[in-house]
GROMACS .gro file of C-alpha atoms in nm:
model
  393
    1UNK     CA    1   1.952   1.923  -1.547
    2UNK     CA    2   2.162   1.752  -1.856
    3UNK     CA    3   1.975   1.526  -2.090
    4UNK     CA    4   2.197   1.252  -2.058
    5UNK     CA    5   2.156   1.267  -1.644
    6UNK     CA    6   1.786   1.040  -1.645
    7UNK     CA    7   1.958   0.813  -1.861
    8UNK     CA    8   2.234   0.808  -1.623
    9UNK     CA    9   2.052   0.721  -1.379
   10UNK     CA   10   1.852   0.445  -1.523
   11UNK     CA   11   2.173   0.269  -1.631
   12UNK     CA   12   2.272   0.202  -1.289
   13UNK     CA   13   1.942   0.092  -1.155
   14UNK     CA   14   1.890  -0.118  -1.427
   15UNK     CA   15   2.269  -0.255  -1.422
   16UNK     CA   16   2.208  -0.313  -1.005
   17UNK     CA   17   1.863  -0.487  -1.063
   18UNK     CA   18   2.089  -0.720  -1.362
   19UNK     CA   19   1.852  -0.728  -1.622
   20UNK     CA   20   1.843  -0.652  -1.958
   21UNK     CA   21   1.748  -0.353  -2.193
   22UNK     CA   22   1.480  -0.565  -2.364
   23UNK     CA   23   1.378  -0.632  -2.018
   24UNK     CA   24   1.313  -0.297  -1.858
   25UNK     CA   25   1.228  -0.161  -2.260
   26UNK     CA   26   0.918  -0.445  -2.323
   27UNK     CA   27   0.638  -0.279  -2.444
   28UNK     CA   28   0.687   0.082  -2.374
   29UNK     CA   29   1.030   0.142  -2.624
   30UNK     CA   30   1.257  -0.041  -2.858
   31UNK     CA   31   1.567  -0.150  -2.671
   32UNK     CA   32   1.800   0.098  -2.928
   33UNK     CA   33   1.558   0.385  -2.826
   34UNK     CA   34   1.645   0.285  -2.447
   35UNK     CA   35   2.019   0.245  -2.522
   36UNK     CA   36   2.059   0.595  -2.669
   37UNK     CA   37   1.856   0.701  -2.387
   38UNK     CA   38   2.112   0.528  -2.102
   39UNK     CA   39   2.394   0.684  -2.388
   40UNK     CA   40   2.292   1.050  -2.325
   41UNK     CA   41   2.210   1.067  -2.703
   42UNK     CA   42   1.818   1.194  -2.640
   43UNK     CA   43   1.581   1.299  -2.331
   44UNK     CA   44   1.277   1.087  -2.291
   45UNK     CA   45   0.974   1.210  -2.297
   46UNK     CA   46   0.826   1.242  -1.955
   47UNK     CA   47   0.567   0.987  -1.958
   48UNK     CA   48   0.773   0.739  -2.072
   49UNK     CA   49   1.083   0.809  -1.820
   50UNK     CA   50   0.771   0.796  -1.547
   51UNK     CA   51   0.734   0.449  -1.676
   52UNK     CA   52   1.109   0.336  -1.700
   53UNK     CA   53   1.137   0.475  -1.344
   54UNK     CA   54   0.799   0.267  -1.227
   55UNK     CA   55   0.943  -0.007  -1.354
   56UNK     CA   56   1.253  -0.007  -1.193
   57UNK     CA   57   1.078   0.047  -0.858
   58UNK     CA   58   1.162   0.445  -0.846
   59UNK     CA   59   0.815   0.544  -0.881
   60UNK     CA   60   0.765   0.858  -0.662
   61UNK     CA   61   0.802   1.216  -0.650
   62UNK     CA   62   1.173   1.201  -0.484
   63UNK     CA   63   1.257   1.071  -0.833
   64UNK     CA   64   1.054   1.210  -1.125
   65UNK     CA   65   1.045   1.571  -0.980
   66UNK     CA   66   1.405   1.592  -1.018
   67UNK     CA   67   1.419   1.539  -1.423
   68UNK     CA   68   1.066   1.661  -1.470
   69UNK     CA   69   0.940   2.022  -1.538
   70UNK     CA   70   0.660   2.212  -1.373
   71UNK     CA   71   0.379   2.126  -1.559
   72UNK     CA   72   0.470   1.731  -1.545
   73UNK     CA   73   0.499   1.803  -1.180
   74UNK     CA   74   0.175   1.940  -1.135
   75UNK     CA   75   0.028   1.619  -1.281
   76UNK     CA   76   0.184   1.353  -1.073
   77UNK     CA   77   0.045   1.571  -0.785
   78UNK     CA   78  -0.324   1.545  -0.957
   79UNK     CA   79  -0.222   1.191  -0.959
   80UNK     CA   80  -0.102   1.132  -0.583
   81UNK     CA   81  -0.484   1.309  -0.515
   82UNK     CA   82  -0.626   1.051  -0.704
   83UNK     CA   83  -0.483   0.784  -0.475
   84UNK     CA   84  -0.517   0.889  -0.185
   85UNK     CA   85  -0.901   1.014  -0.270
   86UNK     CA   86  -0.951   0.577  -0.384
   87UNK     CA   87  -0.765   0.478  -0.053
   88UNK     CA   88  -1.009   0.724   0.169
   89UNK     CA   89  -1.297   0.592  -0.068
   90UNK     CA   90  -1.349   0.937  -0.149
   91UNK     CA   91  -1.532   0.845  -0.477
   92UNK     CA   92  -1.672   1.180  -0.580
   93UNK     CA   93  -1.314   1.371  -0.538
   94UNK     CA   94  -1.179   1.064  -0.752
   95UNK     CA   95  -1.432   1.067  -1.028
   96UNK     CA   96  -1.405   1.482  -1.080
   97UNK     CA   97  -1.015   1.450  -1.055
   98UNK     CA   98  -1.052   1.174  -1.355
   99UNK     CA   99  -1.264   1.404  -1.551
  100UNK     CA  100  -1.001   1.669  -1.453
  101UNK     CA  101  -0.697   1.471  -1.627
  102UNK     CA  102  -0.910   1.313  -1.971
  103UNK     CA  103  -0.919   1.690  -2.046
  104UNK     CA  104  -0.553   1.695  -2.023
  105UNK     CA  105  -0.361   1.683  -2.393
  106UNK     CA  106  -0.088   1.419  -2.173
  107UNK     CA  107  -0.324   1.226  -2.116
  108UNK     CA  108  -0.396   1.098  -2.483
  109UNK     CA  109  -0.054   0.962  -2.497
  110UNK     CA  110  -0.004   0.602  -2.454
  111UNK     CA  111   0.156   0.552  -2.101
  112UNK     CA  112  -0.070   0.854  -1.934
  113UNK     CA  113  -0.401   0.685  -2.124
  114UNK     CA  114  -0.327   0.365  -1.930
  115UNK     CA  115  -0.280   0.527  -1.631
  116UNK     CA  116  -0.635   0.697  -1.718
  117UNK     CA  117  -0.764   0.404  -1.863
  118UNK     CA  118  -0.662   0.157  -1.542
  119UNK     CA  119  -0.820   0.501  -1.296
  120UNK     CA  120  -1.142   0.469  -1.461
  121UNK     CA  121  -1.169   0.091  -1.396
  122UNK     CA  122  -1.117   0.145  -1.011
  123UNK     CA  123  -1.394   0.358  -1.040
  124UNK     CA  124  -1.553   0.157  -1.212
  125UNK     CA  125  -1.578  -0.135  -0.981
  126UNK     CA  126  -1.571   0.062  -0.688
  127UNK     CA  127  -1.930   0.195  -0.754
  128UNK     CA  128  -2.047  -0.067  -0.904
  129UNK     CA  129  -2.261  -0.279  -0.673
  130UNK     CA  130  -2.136  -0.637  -0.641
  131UNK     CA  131  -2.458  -0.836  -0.697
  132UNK     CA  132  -2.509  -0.683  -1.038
  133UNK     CA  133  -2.157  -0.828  -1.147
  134UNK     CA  134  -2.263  -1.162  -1.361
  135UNK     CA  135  -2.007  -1.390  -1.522
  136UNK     CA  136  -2.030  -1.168  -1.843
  137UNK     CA  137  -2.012  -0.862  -1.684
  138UNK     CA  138  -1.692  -0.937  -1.479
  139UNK     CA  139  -1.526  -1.119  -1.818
  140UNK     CA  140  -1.601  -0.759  -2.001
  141UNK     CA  141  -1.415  -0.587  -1.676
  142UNK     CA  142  -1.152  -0.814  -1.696
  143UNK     CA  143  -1.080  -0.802  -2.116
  144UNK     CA  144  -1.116  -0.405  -2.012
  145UNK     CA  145  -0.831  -0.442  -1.772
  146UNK     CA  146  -0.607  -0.626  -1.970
  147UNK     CA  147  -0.620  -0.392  -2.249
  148UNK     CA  148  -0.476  -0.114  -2.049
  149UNK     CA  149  -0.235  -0.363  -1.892
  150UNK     CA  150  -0.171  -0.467  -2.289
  151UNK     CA  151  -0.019  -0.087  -2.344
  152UNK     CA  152   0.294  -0.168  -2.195
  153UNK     CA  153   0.304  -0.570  -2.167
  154UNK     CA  154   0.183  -0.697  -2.543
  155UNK     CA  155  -0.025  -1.008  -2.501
  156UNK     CA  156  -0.065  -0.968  -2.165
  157UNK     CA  157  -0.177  -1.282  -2.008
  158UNK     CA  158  -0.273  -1.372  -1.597
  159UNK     CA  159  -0.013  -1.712  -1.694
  160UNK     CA  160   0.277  -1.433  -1.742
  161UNK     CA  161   0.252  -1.216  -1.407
  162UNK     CA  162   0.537  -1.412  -1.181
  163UNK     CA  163   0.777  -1.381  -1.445
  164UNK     CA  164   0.732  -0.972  -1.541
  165UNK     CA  165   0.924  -0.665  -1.371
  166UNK     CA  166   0.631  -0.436  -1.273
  167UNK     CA  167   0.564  -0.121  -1.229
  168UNK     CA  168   0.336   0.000  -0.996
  169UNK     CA  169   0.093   0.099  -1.233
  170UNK     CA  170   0.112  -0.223  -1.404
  171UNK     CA  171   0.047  -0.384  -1.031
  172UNK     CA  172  -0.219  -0.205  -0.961
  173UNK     CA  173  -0.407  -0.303  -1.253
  174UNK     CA  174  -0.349  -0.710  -1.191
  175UNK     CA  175  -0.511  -0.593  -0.841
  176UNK     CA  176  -0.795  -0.512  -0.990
  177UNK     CA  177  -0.836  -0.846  -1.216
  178UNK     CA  178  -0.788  -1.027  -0.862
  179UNK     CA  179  -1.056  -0.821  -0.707
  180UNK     CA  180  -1.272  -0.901  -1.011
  181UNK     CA  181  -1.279  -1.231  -0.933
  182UNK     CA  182  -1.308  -1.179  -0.567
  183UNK     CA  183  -1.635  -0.986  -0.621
  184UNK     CA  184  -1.796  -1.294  -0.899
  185UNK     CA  185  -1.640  -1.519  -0.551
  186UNK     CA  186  -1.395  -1.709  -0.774
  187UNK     CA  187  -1.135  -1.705  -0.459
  188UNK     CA  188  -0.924  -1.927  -0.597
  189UNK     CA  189  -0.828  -1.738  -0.905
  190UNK     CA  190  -0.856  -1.423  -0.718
  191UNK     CA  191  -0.549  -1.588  -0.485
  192UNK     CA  192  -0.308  -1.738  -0.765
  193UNK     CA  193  -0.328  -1.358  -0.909
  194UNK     CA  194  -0.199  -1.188  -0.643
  195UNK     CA  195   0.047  -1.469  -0.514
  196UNK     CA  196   0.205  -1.447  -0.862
  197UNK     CA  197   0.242  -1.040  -0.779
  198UNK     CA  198   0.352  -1.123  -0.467
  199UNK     CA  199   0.616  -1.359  -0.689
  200UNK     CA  200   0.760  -1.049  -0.928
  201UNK     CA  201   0.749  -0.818  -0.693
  202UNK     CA  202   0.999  -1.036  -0.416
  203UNK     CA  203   1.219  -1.080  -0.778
  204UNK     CA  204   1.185  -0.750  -0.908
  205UNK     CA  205   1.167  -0.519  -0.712
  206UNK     CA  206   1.423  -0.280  -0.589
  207UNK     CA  207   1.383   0.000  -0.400
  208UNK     CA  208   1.301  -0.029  -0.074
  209UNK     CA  209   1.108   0.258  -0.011
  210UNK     CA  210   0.885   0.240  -0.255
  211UNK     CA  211   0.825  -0.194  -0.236
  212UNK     CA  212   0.750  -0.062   0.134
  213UNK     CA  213   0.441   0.111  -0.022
  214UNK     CA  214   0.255  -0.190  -0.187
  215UNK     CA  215   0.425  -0.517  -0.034
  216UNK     CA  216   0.221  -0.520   0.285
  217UNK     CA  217  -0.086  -0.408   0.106
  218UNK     CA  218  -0.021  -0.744  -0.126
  219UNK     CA  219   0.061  -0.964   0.139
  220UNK     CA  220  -0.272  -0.839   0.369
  221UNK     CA  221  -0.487  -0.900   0.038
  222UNK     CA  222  -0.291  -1.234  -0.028
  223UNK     CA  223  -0.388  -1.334   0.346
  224UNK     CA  224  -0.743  -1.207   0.315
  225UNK     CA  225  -0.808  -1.416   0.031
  226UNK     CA  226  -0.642  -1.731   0.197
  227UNK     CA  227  -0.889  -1.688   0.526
  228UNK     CA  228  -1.186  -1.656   0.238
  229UNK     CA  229  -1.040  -2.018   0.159
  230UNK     CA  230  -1.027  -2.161   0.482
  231UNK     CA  231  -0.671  -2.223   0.452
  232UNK     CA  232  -0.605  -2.056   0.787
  233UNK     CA  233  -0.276  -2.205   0.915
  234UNK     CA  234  -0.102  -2.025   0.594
  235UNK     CA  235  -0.332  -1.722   0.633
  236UNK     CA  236  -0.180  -1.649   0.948
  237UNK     CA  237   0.172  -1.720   0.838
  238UNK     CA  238   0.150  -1.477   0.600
  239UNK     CA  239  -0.006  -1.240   0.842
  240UNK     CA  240   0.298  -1.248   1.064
  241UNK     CA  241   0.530  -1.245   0.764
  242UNK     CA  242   0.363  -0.895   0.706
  243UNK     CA  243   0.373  -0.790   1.067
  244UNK     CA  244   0.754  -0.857   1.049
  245UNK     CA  245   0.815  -0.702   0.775
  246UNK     CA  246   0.555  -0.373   0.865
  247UNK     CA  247   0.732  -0.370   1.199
  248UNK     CA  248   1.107  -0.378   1.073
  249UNK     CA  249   1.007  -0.101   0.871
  250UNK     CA  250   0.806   0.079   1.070
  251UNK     CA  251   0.507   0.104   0.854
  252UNK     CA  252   0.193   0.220   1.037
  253UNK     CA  253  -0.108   0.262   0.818
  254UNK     CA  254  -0.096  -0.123   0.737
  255UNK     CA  255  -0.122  -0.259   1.083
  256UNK     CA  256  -0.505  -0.212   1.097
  257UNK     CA  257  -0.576  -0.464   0.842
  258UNK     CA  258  -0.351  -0.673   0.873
  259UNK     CA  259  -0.378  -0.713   1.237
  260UNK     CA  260  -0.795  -0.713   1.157
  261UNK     CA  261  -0.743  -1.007   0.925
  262UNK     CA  262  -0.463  -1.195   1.184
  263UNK     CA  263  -0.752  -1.128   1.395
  264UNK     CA  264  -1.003  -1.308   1.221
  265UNK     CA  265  -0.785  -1.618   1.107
  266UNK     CA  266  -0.665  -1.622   1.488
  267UNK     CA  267  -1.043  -1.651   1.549
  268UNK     CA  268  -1.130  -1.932   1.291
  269UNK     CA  269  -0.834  -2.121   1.460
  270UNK     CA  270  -1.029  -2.155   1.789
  271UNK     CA  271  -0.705  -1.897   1.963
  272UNK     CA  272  -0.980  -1.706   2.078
  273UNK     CA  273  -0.832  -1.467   2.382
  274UNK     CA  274  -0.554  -1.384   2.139
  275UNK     CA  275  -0.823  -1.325   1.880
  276UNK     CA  276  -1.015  -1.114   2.077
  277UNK     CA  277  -0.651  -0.898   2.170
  278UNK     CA  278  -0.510  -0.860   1.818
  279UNK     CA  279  -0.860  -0.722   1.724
  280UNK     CA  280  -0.866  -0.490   2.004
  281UNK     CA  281  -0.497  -0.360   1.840
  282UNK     CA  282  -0.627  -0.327   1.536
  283UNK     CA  283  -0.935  -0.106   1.648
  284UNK     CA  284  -0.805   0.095   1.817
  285UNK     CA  285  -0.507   0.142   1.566
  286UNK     CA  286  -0.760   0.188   1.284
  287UNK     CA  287  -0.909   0.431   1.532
  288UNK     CA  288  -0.607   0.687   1.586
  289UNK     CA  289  -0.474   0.651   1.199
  290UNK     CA  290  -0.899   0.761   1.135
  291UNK     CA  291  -0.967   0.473   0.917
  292UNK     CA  292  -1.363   0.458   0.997
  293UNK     CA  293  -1.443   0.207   0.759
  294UNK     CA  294  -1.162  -0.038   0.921
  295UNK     CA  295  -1.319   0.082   1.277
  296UNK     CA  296  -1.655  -0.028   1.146
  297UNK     CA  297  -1.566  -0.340   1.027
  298UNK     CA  298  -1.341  -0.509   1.300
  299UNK     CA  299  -1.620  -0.351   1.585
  300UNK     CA  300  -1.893  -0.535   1.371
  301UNK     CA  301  -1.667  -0.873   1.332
  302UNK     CA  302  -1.601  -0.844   1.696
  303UNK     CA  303  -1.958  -0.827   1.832
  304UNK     CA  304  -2.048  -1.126   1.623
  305UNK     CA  305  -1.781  -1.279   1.763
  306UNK     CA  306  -1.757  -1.253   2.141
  307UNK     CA  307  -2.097  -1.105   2.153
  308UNK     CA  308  -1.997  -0.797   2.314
  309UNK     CA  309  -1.875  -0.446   2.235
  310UNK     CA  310  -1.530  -0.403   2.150
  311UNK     CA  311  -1.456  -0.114   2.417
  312UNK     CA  312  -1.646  -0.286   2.670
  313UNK     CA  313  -1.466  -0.233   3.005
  314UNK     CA  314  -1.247  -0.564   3.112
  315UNK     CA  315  -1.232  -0.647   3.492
  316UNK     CA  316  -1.169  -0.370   3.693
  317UNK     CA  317  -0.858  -0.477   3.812
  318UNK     CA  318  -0.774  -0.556   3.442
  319UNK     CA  319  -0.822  -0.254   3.363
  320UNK     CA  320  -0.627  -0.036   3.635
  321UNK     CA  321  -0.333  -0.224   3.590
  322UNK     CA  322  -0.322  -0.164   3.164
  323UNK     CA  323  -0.419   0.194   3.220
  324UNK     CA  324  -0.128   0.247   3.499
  325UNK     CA  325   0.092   0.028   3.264
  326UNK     CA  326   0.017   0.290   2.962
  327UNK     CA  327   0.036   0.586   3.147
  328UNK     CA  328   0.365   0.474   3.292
  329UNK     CA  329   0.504   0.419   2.889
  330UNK     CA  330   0.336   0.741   2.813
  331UNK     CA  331   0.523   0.982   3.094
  332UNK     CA  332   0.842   0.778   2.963
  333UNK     CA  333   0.822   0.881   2.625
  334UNK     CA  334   0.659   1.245   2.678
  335UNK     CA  335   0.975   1.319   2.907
  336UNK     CA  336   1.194   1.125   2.659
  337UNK     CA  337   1.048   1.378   2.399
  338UNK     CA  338   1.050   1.747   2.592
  339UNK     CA  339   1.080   1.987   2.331
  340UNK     CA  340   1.242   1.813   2.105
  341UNK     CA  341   1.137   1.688   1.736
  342UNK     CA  342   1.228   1.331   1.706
  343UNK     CA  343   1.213   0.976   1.491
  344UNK     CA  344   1.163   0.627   1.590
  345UNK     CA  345   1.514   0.576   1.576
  346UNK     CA  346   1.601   0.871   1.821
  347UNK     CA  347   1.303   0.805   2.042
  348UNK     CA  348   1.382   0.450   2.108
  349UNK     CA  349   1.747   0.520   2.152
  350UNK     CA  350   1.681   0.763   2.391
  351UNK     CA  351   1.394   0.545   2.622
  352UNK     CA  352   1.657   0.224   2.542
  353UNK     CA  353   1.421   0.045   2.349
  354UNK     CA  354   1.558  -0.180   2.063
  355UNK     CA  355   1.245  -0.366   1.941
  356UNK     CA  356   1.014  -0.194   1.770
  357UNK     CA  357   0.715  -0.362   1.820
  358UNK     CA  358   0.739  -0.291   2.178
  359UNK     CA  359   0.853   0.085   2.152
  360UNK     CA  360   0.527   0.056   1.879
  361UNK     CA  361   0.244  -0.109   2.051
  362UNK     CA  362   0.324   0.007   2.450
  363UNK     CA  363   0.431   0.347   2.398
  364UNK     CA  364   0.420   0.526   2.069
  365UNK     CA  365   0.058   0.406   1.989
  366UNK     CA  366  -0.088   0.463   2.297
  367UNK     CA  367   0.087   0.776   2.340
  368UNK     CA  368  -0.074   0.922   2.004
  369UNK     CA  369  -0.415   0.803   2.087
  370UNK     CA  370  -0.401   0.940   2.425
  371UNK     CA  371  -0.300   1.292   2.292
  372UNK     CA  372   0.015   1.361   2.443
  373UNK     CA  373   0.207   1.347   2.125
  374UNK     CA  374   0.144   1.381   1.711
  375UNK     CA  375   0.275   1.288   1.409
  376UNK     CA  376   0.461   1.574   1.210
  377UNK     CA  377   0.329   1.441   0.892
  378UNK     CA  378  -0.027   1.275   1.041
  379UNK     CA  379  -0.136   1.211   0.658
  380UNK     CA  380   0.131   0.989   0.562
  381UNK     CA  381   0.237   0.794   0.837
  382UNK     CA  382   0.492   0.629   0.651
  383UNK     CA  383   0.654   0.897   0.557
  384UNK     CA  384   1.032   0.807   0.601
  385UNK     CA  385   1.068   1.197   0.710
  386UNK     CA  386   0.772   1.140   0.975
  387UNK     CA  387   0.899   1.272   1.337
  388UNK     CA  388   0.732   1.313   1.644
  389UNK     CA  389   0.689   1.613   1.920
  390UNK     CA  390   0.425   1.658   2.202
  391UNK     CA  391   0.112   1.814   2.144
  392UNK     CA  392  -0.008   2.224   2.219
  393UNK     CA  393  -0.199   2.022   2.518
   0.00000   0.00000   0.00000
């Protein structure tokens, strides 16, 4: 691929989001650096067109393996393991793929050594055990934090988030400041964090795709902290704001906690029967997308709760009818399906289904977790390429 193509390409993005070269270039180039870069006159480096790209919202593999080479591409794979091995709390498989990339020359340089540096402090505070976090210890954290953040955004300051374009990298680490202060229970500060990420990402952010990836994650944790507060009426505002937008987009591997935390603020509200059903979605969600922890925790909430296990059989005649009402939604979609390969899309045109809540919660859900059809990509279920067929049973 020509030089001058990246440069090409982050021209437009950055001419469609309408912001500036000092803009997009603070902290990680001089603006004449990125102008002869949008001018075709040099290639950047890879690390730092991985964090032009970030910033502008292009952050994934669709985009950097096209102007990367092979050995660049082999990292950001390393890297996607390291993700997914912190969201499956797979802390061994994150720590040896850490030690894995420090030996890594890349990884001295000064976008790939935040990256490191910010991976570290995940680790960090995802082993550590809360109650031997003291005010010093989570200040030290924090100043730790900051310092990667300080890489690419000089003087960084918590006063400064709502008004900076971030990358994803660069969100992630605020995340963990706001979790800092979640774990030393300083909810308040924990909350006015990630509202003001919520703030520049709404602003900032441009592709779609990718905001798809972290917005409902910040709105759930925005929520979460809001219940902590007591302040349930916007709690669960925000939680259907995030259903909404999860549902419009049909992003699955949210739903469990967000529905778990609607669940709980629907609770604290005294709406207990629609409590006690949103729950029940989000176990049994959590359940079929094997997110134990999540299974754990709303089963626990629930027992406390309504004293009684959450798949304890209903009335009988409850229960009949929902069973015949599922397996009636089920047989609609399997013979929708046959032996075809579909999407969403295709499937609900074909049943004549045009919300997608419905087409979610009363067939597609219950179809999976009865085992009459799977995902094609049952890792990612997000995955805008995801499609669906019926099962070898």
């Amino acid at each position: 691929m020509a030089i001058h193509d990246s440069g090409f390409f982050i021209r437009n993005a950055r001419r469609k989001m309408n912001i500036t070269q000092e803009q997009l270039s603070r902290g990680l180039c001089e603006p004449s650096t990125l102008s002869r870069i949008e001018r075709g006159l040099i290639s950047p480096s890879n690390y730092l067109l991985r964090a032009l790209l970030g910033r502008l919202g292009y952050h994934s593999d669709n985009y950097m393996s096209i102007f990367c080479d092979k050995d660049e591409y082999e990292i950001l794979q390393s890297m996607d393991l390291l993700s997914n091995a912190f969201l499956s709390g797979n802390l061994v498989t994150a720590q040896n793929i850490i030690l894995e990339l420090e030996r890594r020359e890349e990884f001295k340089e000064k976008l790939y050594f935040q990256y490191l540096l910010i991976a570290k402090a995940n680790l960090r505070i995802q082993t550590q055990k809360p109650h031997t976090f003291n005010e010093s210890s989570i200040n030290e954290y924090i100043d730790e934090v900051k310092k990667a953040i300080s890489i690419t955004i000089p003087n960084f300051s918590e006063s400064q988030i709502s008004s900076l374009m971030l990358s994803r990298n660069e969100i992630q680490a605020i995340n963990l400041i706001a979790y800092a202060y979640y774990v030393y229970k300083d909810y308040e500060k924990s909350a006015q964090i990630i509202e003001a990420v919520k703030s520049s990402v709404e602003k900032f952010f441009m592709n779609k795709f990718e905001k798809a990836q972290i917005y409902p994650l910040i709105l759930s944790n925005l929520a979460y902290m809001l219940y902590i507060l007591k302040r349930y009426d916007e709690a669960l505002k925000l939680c259907e704001d995030c259903l909404n937008y999860c549902v419009e987009r049909t992003e699955i591997s949210p739903l469990p906690n967000i529905l778990e935390i609607y669940g709980y603020c629907l609770n604290k509200a005294g709406k207990v029967l629609e409590s006690e059903k949103i729950l029940k979605r989000a176990y049994y969600l959590a359940d079929v997308l094997k997110q134990e922890e999540k299974v754990h925790n709303i089963h626990e909430f629930y027992k406390s709760a309504f004293n009684k296990n959450i798949d304890e059989q209903q009335s009988e005649q409850h229960t009949v009818q929902q069973d015949e009402q599922h397996n009636n939604h089920v047989n609609i979609l399997v013979q929708a399906l046959g032996n075809e390969t579909l999407s969403t899309k295709e499937l609900m045109l074909k049943i004549g289904i045009t919300r997608r809540q419905t087409f979610r919660d009363s067939y597609l859900i219950p179809a999976i977790s009865m085992g009459f059809i799977e995902m094609t990509i049952p890792n990612n279920p997000n995955d805008k390429r995801q499609r669906y067929r019926l099962t070898s049973n």
